[in-house]
Short mmCIF file of C-alpha atoms and ligand atoms in Angstrom, two decimals:
data_model
loop_
_atom_site.label_atom_id
_atom_site.label_comp_id
_atom_site.label_asym_id
_atom_site.label_seq_id
_atom_site.Cartn_x
_atom_site.Cartn_y
_atom_site.Cartn_z
CA MET A 924 -7.78 29.24 15.87
CA ALA A 925 -11.09 31.13 15.30
CA ARG A 926 -13.94 28.69 14.74
CA VAL A 927 -15.40 30.83 11.95
CA ALA A 928 -14.06 32.31 8.70
CA SER A 929 -15.61 35.58 7.59
CA LEU A 930 -16.18 36.10 3.89
CA THR A 931 -17.25 39.28 2.19
CA ILE A 932 -18.49 39.02 -1.38
CA GLY A 933 -20.24 42.01 -2.95
CA ASP A 934 -22.61 43.45 -0.39
CA LYS A 935 -22.81 40.15 1.53
CA LYS A 936 -20.68 39.25 4.57
CA ILE A 937 -21.04 35.75 5.99
CA ASP A 938 -19.37 33.67 8.69
CA LEU A 939 -18.49 30.12 7.71
CA PRO A 940 -17.76 27.38 10.26
CA VAL A 941 -14.16 26.17 10.55
CA ILE A 942 -13.29 22.49 11.07
CA VAL A 943 -9.98 21.55 12.73
CA GLY A 944 -8.69 17.97 12.35
CA SER A 945 -6.85 15.84 14.92
CA GLU A 946 -3.51 16.92 13.42
CA GLY A 947 -4.50 20.60 13.33
CA GLU A 948 -5.56 20.75 9.68
CA VAL A 949 -8.03 23.60 9.15
CA GLY A 950 -10.99 23.45 6.77
CA ILE A 951 -13.59 26.07 6.00
CA ASP A 952 -17.02 24.46 5.76
CA ILE A 953 -18.66 26.07 2.70
CA ALA A 954 -21.86 23.97 2.77
CA LYS A 955 -23.96 27.16 3.08
CA LEU A 956 -21.86 29.33 0.73
CA ARG A 957 -24.00 29.13 -2.43
CA GLN A 958 -27.27 29.34 -0.54
CA GLU A 959 -26.15 32.50 1.31
CA THR A 960 -24.09 34.27 -1.38
CA GLY A 961 -24.99 32.65 -4.73
CA ALA A 962 -21.27 32.04 -5.25
CA ILE A 963 -19.36 28.75 -5.41
CA THR A 964 -15.63 28.12 -4.93
CA TYR A 965 -13.36 27.36 -7.89
CA ASP A 966 -10.41 24.98 -7.44
CA PRO A 967 -9.48 23.00 -10.59
CA GLY A 968 -7.48 19.90 -9.58
CA LEU A 969 -9.02 20.23 -6.10
CA GLY A 970 -5.62 21.00 -4.57
CA ASN A 971 -7.19 23.26 -1.95
CA THR A 972 -10.46 21.40 -1.45
CA GLY A 973 -11.26 18.89 1.26
CA ALA A 974 -13.79 16.35 -0.07
CA CYS A 975 -14.28 14.50 3.21
CA GLN A 976 -13.14 14.01 6.77
CA SER A 977 -11.22 10.75 7.17
CA ALA A 978 -9.54 8.82 9.98
CA ILE A 979 -7.64 6.38 7.78
CA THR A 980 -4.40 7.97 6.53
CA PHE A 981 -2.54 11.13 7.52
CA ILE A 982 0.06 12.82 5.32
CA ASP A 983 2.11 15.85 6.31
CA GLY A 984 3.58 16.91 2.97
CA ASP A 985 5.97 19.44 4.49
CA LYS A 986 7.39 17.12 7.12
CA GLY A 987 7.25 13.99 4.97
CA TYR A 988 4.97 12.09 7.37
CA LEU A 989 2.75 9.20 6.24
CA ARG A 990 0.72 7.33 8.87
CA TYR A 991 -1.89 4.57 8.50
CA ARG A 992 -4.40 4.89 11.37
CA GLY A 993 -1.73 6.94 13.21
CA ILE A 994 1.09 4.41 12.79
CA PRO A 995 4.14 5.82 10.92
CA ILE A 996 4.78 4.09 7.60
CA GLU A 997 8.41 3.50 8.65
CA GLN A 998 7.24 1.28 11.55
CA LEU A 999 4.78 -0.64 9.37
CA ALA A 1000 7.45 -1.12 6.69
CA GLU A 1001 9.88 -2.42 9.29
CA ARG A 1002 7.60 -4.51 11.50
CA SER A 1003 4.29 -5.27 9.78
CA ASN A 1004 3.25 -6.85 6.49
CA PHE A 1005 0.74 -6.22 3.72
CA ILE A 1006 -2.14 -8.33 5.04
CA GLU A 1007 -1.86 -7.01 8.61
CA THR A 1008 -1.70 -3.46 7.19
CA ALA A 1009 -4.76 -4.15 5.04
CA TRP A 1010 -6.73 -5.10 8.17
CA LEU A 1011 -5.46 -2.00 10.00
CA LEU A 1012 -6.64 0.28 7.17
CA ILE A 1013 -10.04 -1.36 6.67
CA PHE A 1014 -11.04 -2.11 10.27
CA GLY A 1015 -9.19 0.71 12.05
CA LYS A 1016 -6.81 -1.20 14.32
CA LEU A 1017 -4.07 -3.82 14.14
CA PRO A 1018 -5.66 -7.29 14.09
CA THR A 1019 -5.46 -9.76 16.96
CA ARG A 1020 -3.82 -13.07 16.17
CA ALA A 1021 -7.27 -14.66 15.85
CA GLU A 1022 -8.48 -11.93 13.46
CA LEU A 1023 -5.33 -12.17 11.35
CA ASP A 1024 -5.55 -15.97 11.13
CA ARG A 1025 -9.25 -15.75 10.20
CA PHE A 1026 -8.56 -13.15 7.51
CA ALA A 1027 -5.61 -15.13 6.12
CA GLY A 1028 -7.88 -18.17 5.98
CA ARG A 1029 -10.48 -16.23 4.01
CA LEU A 1030 -7.81 -14.96 1.59
CA GLY A 1031 -6.56 -18.49 0.96
CA ALA A 1032 -10.04 -19.97 0.58
CA THR A 1033 -11.19 -17.31 -1.88
CA ALA A 1034 -8.02 -17.19 -3.99
CA PRO A 1035 -9.22 -19.43 -6.85
CA LEU A 1036 -11.21 -17.90 -9.68
CA TYR A 1037 -14.57 -19.38 -10.54
CA PRO A 1038 -14.99 -22.47 -12.77
CA GLY A 1039 -14.56 -21.37 -16.35
CA PHE A 1040 -13.53 -17.86 -15.31
CA GLU A 1041 -10.11 -18.28 -16.92
CA ASN A 1042 -11.89 -18.42 -20.27
CA GLN A 1043 -12.73 -14.73 -19.75
CA PHE A 1044 -9.09 -13.91 -20.47
CA SER A 1045 -8.82 -15.84 -23.73
CA GLY A 1046 -10.78 -13.27 -25.74
CA TYR A 1047 -8.28 -10.45 -25.23
CA PRO A 1048 -5.46 -9.62 -27.67
CA LYS A 1049 -2.10 -10.77 -26.27
CA ASP A 1050 -0.92 -7.14 -26.10
CA ALA A 1051 -4.06 -5.86 -24.36
CA PRO A 1052 -3.16 -3.36 -21.58
CA PRO A 1053 -3.26 -5.29 -18.28
CA MET A 1054 -5.02 -2.42 -16.46
CA ALA A 1055 -7.93 -2.57 -18.93
CA ILE A 1056 -8.37 -6.28 -18.25
CA LEU A 1057 -7.94 -5.83 -14.49
CA SER A 1058 -10.70 -3.25 -14.29
CA ALA A 1059 -13.02 -5.39 -16.40
CA MET A 1060 -12.32 -8.51 -14.32
CA ILE A 1061 -12.97 -6.76 -11.01
CA ASN A 1062 -16.38 -5.86 -12.31
CA THR A 1063 -16.78 -9.43 -13.57
CA ILE A 1064 -16.04 -11.01 -10.18
CA SER A 1065 -18.87 -8.90 -8.77
CA CYS A 1066 -21.21 -10.95 -10.97
CA PHE A 1067 -20.19 -14.02 -8.96
CA ASN A 1068 -20.44 -12.14 -5.63
CA TYR A 1069 -23.46 -9.93 -6.02
CA ASP A 1070 -24.52 -10.89 -2.51
CA LEU A 1071 -21.35 -9.16 -1.26
CA ALA A 1072 -21.30 -6.17 -3.56
CA ASN A 1073 -22.88 -4.01 -0.84
CA PRO A 1074 -21.80 -5.80 2.35
CA ASP A 1075 -24.18 -4.90 5.22
CA SER A 1076 -22.47 -6.53 8.22
CA ASP A 1077 -18.91 -6.72 9.60
CA GLU A 1078 -18.81 -10.39 8.68
CA ALA A 1079 -19.98 -9.70 5.12
CA PHE A 1080 -17.54 -6.80 4.79
CA GLU A 1081 -14.63 -8.92 5.98
CA GLU A 1082 -15.52 -11.58 3.39
CA ALA A 1083 -15.98 -9.00 0.59
CA ALA A 1084 -12.65 -7.37 1.43
CA ALA A 1085 -10.92 -10.76 1.45
CA ARG A 1086 -12.42 -11.68 -1.92
CA LEU A 1087 -11.30 -8.45 -3.56
CA ILE A 1088 -7.80 -8.45 -2.01
CA SER A 1089 -7.27 -12.13 -2.79
CA LYS A 1090 -8.80 -12.30 -6.26
CA VAL A 1091 -7.15 -9.13 -7.58
CA ARG A 1092 -3.86 -11.00 -7.12
CA THR A 1093 -5.15 -14.14 -8.87
CA ILE A 1094 -6.59 -12.07 -11.72
CA ALA A 1095 -3.29 -10.18 -12.11
CA ALA A 1096 -1.33 -13.42 -12.41
CA ALA A 1097 -3.87 -14.81 -14.91
CA ILE A 1098 -3.52 -11.64 -17.03
CA TYR A 1099 0.25 -12.17 -17.14
CA ARG A 1100 -0.09 -15.88 -18.00
CA MET A 1101 -2.59 -15.18 -20.78
CA ALA A 1102 -0.43 -12.39 -22.26
CA ASN A 1103 2.57 -14.74 -22.35
CA ALA A 1104 0.63 -17.75 -23.70
CA LEU A 1105 1.31 -19.65 -20.46
CA THR A 1106 -1.14 -22.05 -18.87
CA TYR A 1107 -3.09 -20.66 -15.94
CA VAL A 1108 -1.63 -21.65 -12.53
CA ALA A 1109 -4.11 -22.25 -9.72
CA PRO A 1110 -3.37 -20.73 -6.31
CA ASP A 1111 -1.63 -22.86 -3.67
CA PRO A 1112 -3.48 -22.39 -0.34
CA SER A 1113 -0.38 -23.43 1.60
CA ARG A 1114 1.48 -20.31 0.43
CA SER A 1115 1.42 -16.79 1.91
CA TYR A 1116 -0.26 -13.93 0.04
CA VAL A 1117 2.85 -12.75 -1.83
CA SER A 1118 4.35 -16.22 -2.29
CA ASN A 1119 1.08 -17.40 -3.85
CA PHE A 1120 1.10 -14.44 -6.25
CA LEU A 1121 4.65 -15.20 -7.37
CA HIS A 1122 3.73 -18.89 -7.69
CA MET A 1123 0.72 -18.08 -9.91
CA MET A 1124 2.88 -15.70 -11.96
CA PHE A 1125 6.03 -17.73 -12.47
CA SER A 1126 5.52 -21.44 -11.68
CA LYS A 1127 5.97 -23.81 -14.61
CA PRO A 1128 4.44 -27.27 -15.08
CA GLY A 1129 6.54 -29.57 -12.87
CA ALA A 1130 8.66 -26.68 -11.65
CA ALA A 1131 6.94 -24.74 -8.89
CA TYR A 1132 8.28 -21.21 -8.36
CA GLU A 1133 11.17 -21.28 -5.92
CA LEU A 1134 10.57 -18.52 -3.42
CA HIS A 1135 13.43 -16.46 -2.00
CA ALA A 1136 12.66 -14.75 1.30
CA GLU A 1137 14.20 -11.48 0.11
CA VAL A 1138 11.93 -11.44 -2.93
CA GLU A 1139 8.84 -12.12 -0.82
CA ASP A 1140 9.87 -9.42 1.67
CA ALA A 1141 10.58 -6.88 -1.08
CA LEU A 1142 7.24 -7.38 -2.80
CA ASP A 1143 5.39 -7.39 0.53
CA LEU A 1144 7.11 -4.09 1.36
CA ILE A 1145 6.06 -2.57 -1.99
CA LEU A 1146 2.44 -3.61 -1.44
CA THR A 1147 2.47 -2.27 2.14
CA LEU A 1148 3.86 1.09 1.04
CA HIS A 1149 1.17 1.40 -1.65
CA ALA A 1150 -1.76 0.36 0.56
CA ASP A 1151 -3.34 3.81 1.02
CA HIS A 1152 -2.57 7.46 0.48
CA GLU A 1153 -5.60 9.51 1.60
CA GLN A 1154 -7.55 11.33 -1.15
CA ASN A 1155 -5.34 10.70 -4.21
CA CYS A 1156 -6.88 10.62 -7.69
CA SER A 1157 -7.85 6.93 -7.74
CA THR A 1158 -9.12 6.86 -4.15
CA SER A 1159 -11.19 9.98 -4.81
CA THR A 1160 -12.58 8.15 -7.85
CA VAL A 1161 -13.56 5.18 -5.68
CA ARG A 1162 -15.30 7.57 -3.28
CA VAL A 1163 -17.09 9.50 -6.04
CA VAL A 1164 -18.35 6.31 -7.70
CA GLY A 1165 -19.31 4.84 -4.32
CA SER A 1166 -21.18 8.03 -3.40
CA SER A 1167 -23.87 7.10 -5.95
CA LYS A 1168 -24.31 3.86 -3.94
CA ALA A 1169 -22.54 1.91 -6.69
CA ASN A 1170 -21.23 -1.34 -5.23
CA LEU A 1171 -17.76 -1.95 -3.80
CA PHE A 1172 -16.51 -3.93 -6.82
CA ALA A 1173 -17.68 -1.34 -9.37
CA SER A 1174 -16.12 1.46 -7.29
CA CYS A 1175 -12.75 -0.31 -7.11
CA ALA A 1176 -12.90 -1.15 -10.83
CA ALA A 1177 -13.23 2.61 -11.45
CA GLY A 1178 -10.27 3.21 -9.15
CA VAL A 1179 -8.16 0.92 -11.37
CA CYS A 1180 -8.97 3.13 -14.36
CA ALA A 1181 -7.93 6.32 -12.57
CA LEU A 1182 -4.74 4.70 -11.27
CA TRP A 1183 -3.79 3.69 -14.83
CA GLY A 1184 -2.89 7.25 -15.84
CA PRO A 1185 0.84 8.06 -16.29
CA LEU A 1186 0.56 10.99 -13.89
CA HIS A 1187 -0.64 8.61 -11.17
CA GLY A 1188 -0.08 4.87 -10.84
CA GLY A 1189 1.17 4.56 -14.43
CA ALA A 1190 4.24 6.61 -13.47
CA ASN A 1191 6.17 3.57 -12.19
CA ALA A 1192 6.26 2.14 -15.71
CA GLU A 1193 7.09 5.56 -17.21
CA VAL A 1194 10.10 5.79 -14.85
CA LEU A 1195 11.53 2.56 -16.29
CA GLU A 1196 10.87 3.83 -19.83
CA MET A 1197 12.68 7.08 -18.97
CA LEU A 1198 15.66 5.29 -17.38
CA GLY A 1199 15.78 2.88 -20.31
CA GLN A 1200 15.98 5.76 -22.81
CA ILE A 1201 18.93 7.23 -20.94
CA HIS A 1202 20.61 3.83 -20.59
CA ALA A 1203 20.14 3.05 -24.28
CA GLY A 1204 22.53 5.94 -24.83
CA GLY A 1205 20.07 8.06 -26.74
CA ILE A 1206 20.35 10.79 -24.17
CA THR A 1207 22.40 11.56 -21.02
CA ALA A 1208 20.88 12.26 -17.62
CA ASP A 1209 21.94 15.89 -17.96
CA GLU A 1210 20.35 16.16 -21.39
CA TYR A 1211 17.15 14.54 -20.13
CA LEU A 1212 16.92 17.04 -17.28
CA LYS A 1213 17.52 19.84 -19.79
CA GLN A 1214 14.49 18.61 -21.75
CA VAL A 1215 12.52 18.50 -18.51
CA LYS A 1216 13.38 22.13 -17.80
CA GLU A 1217 12.35 23.03 -21.35
CA LYS A 1218 9.04 21.33 -20.48
CA LYS A 1219 9.41 18.81 -23.29
CA VAL A 1220 9.21 15.81 -20.93
CA LEU A 1221 8.39 15.08 -17.30
CA LEU A 1222 10.84 13.69 -14.76
CA TYR A 1223 8.66 10.67 -13.96
CA GLY A 1224 8.81 9.50 -10.37
CA PHE A 1225 9.38 13.09 -9.23
CA GLY A 1226 6.94 15.61 -7.78
CA HIS A 1227 3.81 15.25 -5.72
CA ARG A 1228 0.66 17.26 -5.03
CA VAL A 1229 1.06 16.84 -1.28
CA TYR A 1230 4.70 16.03 -0.51
CA LYS A 1231 6.79 19.18 -0.82
CA ASN A 1232 9.59 17.28 0.84
CA PHE A 1233 10.75 13.70 0.35
CA ASP A 1234 7.99 11.09 -0.10
CA PRO A 1235 8.77 8.81 2.88
CA ARG A 1236 7.93 5.80 0.72
CA ALA A 1237 10.60 6.82 -1.79
CA LYS A 1238 13.20 6.98 1.00
CA ILE A 1239 12.26 3.47 2.16
CA LEU A 1240 12.27 2.09 -1.39
CA LYS A 1241 15.58 3.79 -2.19
CA GLU A 1242 17.20 1.99 0.75
CA ALA A 1243 15.43 -1.26 -0.12
CA SER A 1244 16.50 -1.16 -3.77
CA ASP A 1245 20.16 -1.40 -2.82
CA LYS A 1246 19.57 -4.30 -0.40
CA VAL A 1247 17.21 -6.26 -2.67
CA LEU A 1248 19.41 -6.00 -5.76
CA ALA A 1249 22.48 -6.96 -3.73
CA LYS A 1250 20.70 -9.97 -2.17
CA LEU A 1251 19.43 -11.07 -5.58
CA GLY A 1252 22.83 -10.52 -7.12
CA VAL A 1253 21.28 -8.13 -9.63
CA ASN A 1254 23.43 -5.31 -10.95
CA ASP A 1255 21.01 -2.98 -12.74
CA PRO A 1256 22.55 0.07 -14.42
CA LEU A 1257 19.13 1.71 -14.32
CA LEU A 1258 19.52 2.05 -10.55
CA ASP A 1259 22.74 3.99 -11.07
CA ILE A 1260 20.98 6.23 -13.59
CA ALA A 1261 18.10 6.80 -11.14
CA ARG A 1262 20.55 7.81 -8.45
CA LYS A 1263 22.35 10.14 -10.89
CA LEU A 1264 19.08 11.81 -11.90
CA GLU A 1265 18.14 12.25 -8.24
CA GLU A 1266 21.57 13.66 -7.35
CA LEU A 1267 21.47 16.17 -10.25
CA ALA A 1268 17.83 17.19 -9.69
CA LEU A 1269 18.26 17.77 -5.96
CA LYS A 1270 21.07 20.23 -6.73
CA ASP A 1271 19.18 22.00 -9.51
CA SER A 1272 17.16 25.10 -8.64
CA TYR A 1273 14.50 24.19 -11.24
CA PHE A 1274 13.51 21.17 -9.13
CA VAL A 1275 14.38 22.61 -5.73
CA ASP A 1276 12.35 25.79 -6.34
CA ARG A 1277 9.36 23.68 -7.40
CA LYS A 1278 9.87 21.33 -4.43
CA LEU A 1279 10.16 18.33 -6.70
CA TYR A 1280 11.47 15.25 -4.90
CA PRO A 1281 11.36 11.52 -5.68
CA ASN A 1282 7.93 10.00 -5.09
CA VAL A 1283 6.87 6.39 -4.49
CA ASP A 1284 7.20 5.54 -8.18
CA PHE A 1285 10.84 6.53 -8.61
CA TYR A 1286 12.43 3.40 -7.12
CA SER A 1287 9.56 0.90 -6.96
CA GLY A 1288 9.96 -0.18 -10.58
CA ILE A 1289 13.65 -0.99 -10.15
CA ILE A 1290 12.80 -3.44 -7.37
CA MET A 1291 9.87 -4.95 -9.29
CA LYS A 1292 12.11 -5.38 -12.34
CA ALA A 1293 14.73 -7.15 -10.17
CA ILE A 1294 12.01 -9.51 -8.91
CA GLY A 1295 11.10 -10.33 -12.52
CA ILE A 1296 7.84 -8.40 -12.78
CA PRO A 1297 7.46 -7.13 -16.38
CA VAL A 1298 7.09 -3.34 -16.76
CA ASN A 1299 3.56 -3.59 -18.15
CA MET A 1300 2.49 -5.23 -14.86
CA PHE A 1301 3.97 -2.51 -12.59
CA THR A 1302 0.75 -0.51 -12.31
CA VAL A 1303 -1.21 -3.72 -11.76
CA LEU A 1304 1.03 -4.34 -8.72
CA PHE A 1305 0.24 -0.79 -7.58
CA ALA A 1306 -3.48 -1.65 -7.83
CA ILE A 1307 -2.98 -4.85 -5.80
CA GLY A 1308 -1.25 -2.77 -3.13
CA ARG A 1309 -3.88 0.00 -3.16
CA MET A 1310 -6.89 -2.33 -2.97
CA PRO A 1311 -7.08 -2.27 0.89
CA GLY A 1312 -6.99 1.52 0.86
CA TRP A 1313 -9.78 1.75 -1.70
CA ILE A 1314 -11.87 -0.71 0.33
CA ALA A 1315 -11.21 1.19 3.58
CA GLN A 1316 -12.08 4.56 2.06
CA TRP A 1317 -15.25 3.17 0.38
CA LYS A 1318 -16.33 1.68 3.73
CA GLU A 1319 -15.64 4.89 5.66
CA GLN A 1320 -17.75 6.91 3.20
CA ARG A 1321 -20.53 4.27 3.15
CA ASP A 1322 -20.60 4.13 6.98
CA GLU A 1323 -20.87 7.92 7.17
CA GLY A 1324 -23.76 7.96 4.69
CA GLY A 1325 -22.29 10.79 2.62
CA ARG A 1326 -24.21 12.63 -0.13
CA ILE A 1327 -23.71 11.80 -3.83
CA ALA A 1328 -20.68 13.67 -5.19
CA ARG A 1329 -21.82 16.31 -7.67
CA PRO A 1330 -19.43 19.28 -8.09
CA ARG A 1331 -20.56 22.60 -9.59
CA GLN A 1332 -18.91 24.50 -12.45
CA ILE A 1333 -18.35 28.01 -13.76
CA TYR A 1334 -20.07 28.04 -17.16
CA THR A 1335 -18.10 29.81 -19.92
CA GLY A 1336 -20.03 28.71 -23.00
CA PRO A 1337 -22.42 30.70 -25.26
CA THR A 1338 -25.30 32.59 -23.65
CA ARG A 1339 -28.83 31.80 -24.89
CA THR A 1340 -28.71 30.91 -28.60
CA ASP A 1341 -31.60 29.86 -30.92
CA TYR A 1342 -31.60 26.68 -32.98
CA ALA A 1343 -30.59 27.30 -36.63
CA PRO A 1344 -32.11 25.10 -39.38
CA ILE A 1345 -29.45 23.30 -41.41
CA GLU A 1346 -30.24 25.36 -44.55
CA SER A 1347 -29.16 28.53 -42.79
CA ARG A 1348 -25.86 27.18 -41.43
CA GLY A 1349 -22.63 28.41 -42.96
C1 SDX B 805 1.33 8.97 -7.39
O1 SDX B 805 -1.76 11.89 -4.90
C2 SDX B 805 -1.14 10.87 -4.49
O2 SDX B 805 -1.05 10.62 -3.32
C3 SDX B 805 -0.58 9.95 -5.56
C4 SDX B 805 0.31 8.83 -5.10
C5 SDX B 805 -0.47 7.78 -4.32
O3 SDX B 805 0.15 7.05 -3.54
O4 SDX B 805 -1.69 7.62 -4.61
O5 SDX B 805 1.36 9.34 -4.29
C6 SDX B 805 0.92 8.07 -6.28
O6 SDX B 805 0.57 9.20 -8.29
C7 SDX B 805 2.67 9.64 -7.32
C8 SDX B 805 2.93 10.63 -8.50
C9 SDX B 805 3.36 9.80 -9.73
N1 SDX B 805 3.42 10.65 -10.90
C10 SDX B 805 4.57 11.00 -11.47
O7 SDX B 805 5.69 10.70 -11.04
C11 SDX B 805 4.41 11.82 -12.75
C12 SDX B 805 5.34 13.03 -12.70
N2 SDX B 805 4.87 13.96 -11.67
C13 SDX B 805 4.05 15.08 -12.14
O8 SDX B 805 3.18 14.76 -13.18
C14 SDX B 805 3.44 15.86 -10.96
O9 SDX B 805 4.44 16.09 -10.06
C15 SDX B 805 2.24 15.30 -10.23
C16 SDX B 805 1.14 14.91 -11.13
C17 SDX B 805 2.63 14.14 -9.38
C18 SDX B 805 1.73 16.41 -9.29
O10 SDX B 805 1.24 17.41 -10.12
P1 SDX B 805 0.75 18.82 -9.53
O11 SDX B 805 0.58 18.77 -8.06
O12 SDX B 805 -0.43 19.24 -10.35
O13 SDX B 805 2.00 19.73 -9.79
P2 SDX B 805 2.09 20.83 -10.87
O14 SDX B 805 1.81 20.24 -12.21
O15 SDX B 805 1.28 21.99 -10.43
O16 SDX B 805 3.66 21.19 -10.82
C19 SDX B 805 4.15 22.42 -10.30
C20 SDX B 805 5.35 22.76 -11.18
C21 SDX B 805 4.99 22.94 -12.66
O17 SDX B 805 5.96 23.80 -13.24
P3 SDX B 805 5.61 25.41 -13.41
O18 SDX B 805 4.29 25.46 -14.17
O19 SDX B 805 5.52 25.96 -12.00
O20 SDX B 805 6.78 25.94 -14.19
O21 SDX B 805 6.30 21.68 -11.16
C22 SDX B 805 6.44 21.13 -12.47
C23 SDX B 805 5.22 21.57 -13.26
O22 SDX B 805 5.51 21.62 -14.64
N3 SDX B 805 6.50 19.66 -12.30
C24 SDX B 805 7.29 18.86 -12.99
C25 SDX B 805 7.07 17.58 -12.48
N4 SDX B 805 6.14 17.64 -11.51
C26 SDX B 805 5.77 18.93 -11.42
N5 SDX B 805 8.17 19.12 -13.97
C27 SDX B 805 8.84 18.04 -14.46
N6 SDX B 805 8.68 16.76 -14.00
C28 SDX B 805 7.81 16.51 -13.02
N7 SDX B 805 7.65 15.25 -12.57
#
């Protein structure tokens, strides 16, 4: 591979350096482009633009590879767990037993919210969107941790990461309790990360949540599979906000807002809505796909900017959905509809030609529904899972000392125009 790319524009010809990544990805470094030619690149949606170099997550969209710090997602799904994976993403290697025990201790110790904090939730309407509250509360916890908002040592970063990863779970459960007029349940330090979340969500006075191992494993798997995904929309948001030297909490609160969108993390809830419409009998799977092809609706849970083959997470979740529902004794017709939609779409040239395959959101909601998570909390669970990835990416950018993100534009508005006094306006 040549180490330069030659570009001719008008009467100018320049050589631009070429960067090659550890997996052979090639990038043309255009840092000098505008200075030497006066031109900028144009790439709406940034599908062809590398915003950074990163050592955290590798995706090969054609081969369907997803690796966290080089480890295939299939191995982590099979042999690791969410908290160990969080450490791997943030600190770059699998933790030793001592590191894992220390981190688990921090997560348990920092799980409770602050005295009086639960009153913050009482002001919201019962039907307030959980993602709006989650973003607000992540910013709010920074007010109680301003000393850790810009952690400047490994020790401080480990504590800040633990506080965010632990408290996002406690906040999520409190949002659910408030929305359902249930009393707030304090965390139980004797429980594991996922077990404590389910306890805070579903325990009742005098009747602590009874944990089933298959439920804990299923939710831990979902969180592990969501933990990072290189430069997706919400992670890029965290990086852009962090590039102004905004603190870790504010950057992750912004990531929650980007994730909320139905084209991104909000898709898991849209999938259930779509399956529900078909199940309600208003429309058949074939008719729904016909509407998709007429561009009236999207096939939620399908398609991806990077994967032009199966999303490996979708394959894992598809297998898990069968096992989890069987173990829980849940027979959900929506799963059958999902499988029917997938079977029809994978045989239909409209989807095959556009390389549209199931993504992480297509099956995750069916498992979360079986566990008892309400649909309006699905994207909140996505945010809980993605928190380690946002933290890892924010740290990587901070450690590299990157410049503030400030893209250019191609201006298409009016050329110079004089101010017109109001009397002369039509
Ligand atoms: C996530 O980036 C990440 O890594 C995200 C994520 C992560 O872990 O962070 O993986 C999580 O967000 C997964 C995606 C969840 N979103 C959805 O399921 C919503 C439905 N999917 C689409 O909105 C879409 O596929 C996107 C947003 C995921 C990707 O959009 P792109 O890359 O901009 O694709 P595109 O719009 O250019 O699509 C190319 C063609 C178009 O048709 P034509 O103009 O060529 O005729 O495919 C069509 C699109 O209309 N198309 C779809 C479709 N996805 C693409 N048509 C119907 N249903 C779909 N889902």
